[in-house]
Phi, psi and omega in degrees: 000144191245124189258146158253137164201059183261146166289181193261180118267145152196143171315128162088005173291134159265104171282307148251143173273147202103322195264150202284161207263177186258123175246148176261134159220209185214134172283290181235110173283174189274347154301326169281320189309353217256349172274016194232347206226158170298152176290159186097325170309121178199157201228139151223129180232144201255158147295139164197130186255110188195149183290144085035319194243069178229126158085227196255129188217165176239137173274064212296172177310322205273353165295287166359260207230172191268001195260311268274189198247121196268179203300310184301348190254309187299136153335142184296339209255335159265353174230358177252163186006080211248148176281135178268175166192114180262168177200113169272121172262023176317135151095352187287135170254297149278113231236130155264154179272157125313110198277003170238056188267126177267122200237336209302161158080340187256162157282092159297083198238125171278098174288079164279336174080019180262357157296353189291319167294331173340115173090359160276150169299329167305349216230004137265000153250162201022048166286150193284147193211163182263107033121096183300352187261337155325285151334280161328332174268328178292314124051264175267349168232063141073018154316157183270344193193167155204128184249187188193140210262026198238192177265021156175158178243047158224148169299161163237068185286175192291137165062008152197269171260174184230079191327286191308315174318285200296320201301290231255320211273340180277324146346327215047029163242115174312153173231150188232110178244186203044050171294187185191131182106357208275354171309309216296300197316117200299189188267347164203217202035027194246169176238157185237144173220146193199020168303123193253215192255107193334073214240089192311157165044040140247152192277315208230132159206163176308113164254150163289076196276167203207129175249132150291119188231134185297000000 
């Protein structure tokens, strides 16, 4: 069984505030297309203009920081089939781990259950974030990713800093945030998947993300 636990994109959609929304167009309508091909033959190719951080995206090191390894460098093997493990944090605002959770190696995706705002006014404040002392201990034991079903996986008051980010990304561990869904997923035996598109010298992009469940 395959789960989805991806946002939609659609045009004029708010992901963060601030960041400018995703617009859609068109290169070749299927009408113009139709002087170019035999008949019956017809094509459509789309435009699409959207910030790097729209919708369910992964944050790689080079979002950080600037030598980090950008969309094109992290390894396949920290964002594809990955063994999952969720942990759940419904009611948490700040969510600490259990240090005697076996992480190396796995996709660590944090269930707050704050996508149900998702697209709401609601679902930017006191939104659930991850525990910077949390963040350090993961850290130091090898995940391949940690994702968060929230609008960011540090908190965000104005101007400031952003632990879990600098922590997990000086690691060389991707992060994948606004996930959706992460209710459905047992808490392990699953594989996680989130690649986004080999994009030299971007930090951040949109994935599809996804779970395999046996």
């Amino acid at each position: 069984m395959i789960i989805e636990l991806s946002h939609r994109i659609v045009e004029g959609m708010t992901t963060y505030p601030g960041v400018p929304a995703p617009e859609l167009g068109v290169h070749l309508s299927r009408e113009d297309s139709r002087g170019m091909y035999a008949p019956g033959t017809e094509f459509h190719i789309g435009v699409i203009t959207l910030a790097a951080n729209t919708g369910t995206y992964v944050d790689t090191p080079h979002h950080r920081y600037a030598g980090g390894d950008d969309l094109s460098q992290v390894p396949l093997t920290k964002l594809a089939d990955l063994p999952g493990l969720v942990i759940r944090a419904e009611g948490r605002r700040a969510v600490s781990l259990d240090r005697a959770l076996d992480v190396r190696g796995r996709a660590v995706l944090i269930h707050t259950g704050w996508d149900r705002h998702f697209g709401t006014e609601a679902y930017v404040h006191g939104h659930p974030h991850l525990a910077p002392e949390s963040a350090a201990w993961l850290a130091g034991q090898g995940p391949a990713l940690v994702g968060i079903d929230s609008l960011n996986i540090d908190d965000t008051p104005p101007h400031g800093e952003r632990p879990a980010h600098s922590i997990l990304l000086r690691a060389g561990i991707p992060i994948v945030e606004h996930l959706t869904g992460l209710d459905v997923l047992p808490d392990e035996g699953f594989r996680f998947h989130a690649a986004p598109p080999m994009v030299a010298g971007l930090g951040t992009f949109p994935v599809r993300a996804y779970a395999v469940v046996p």
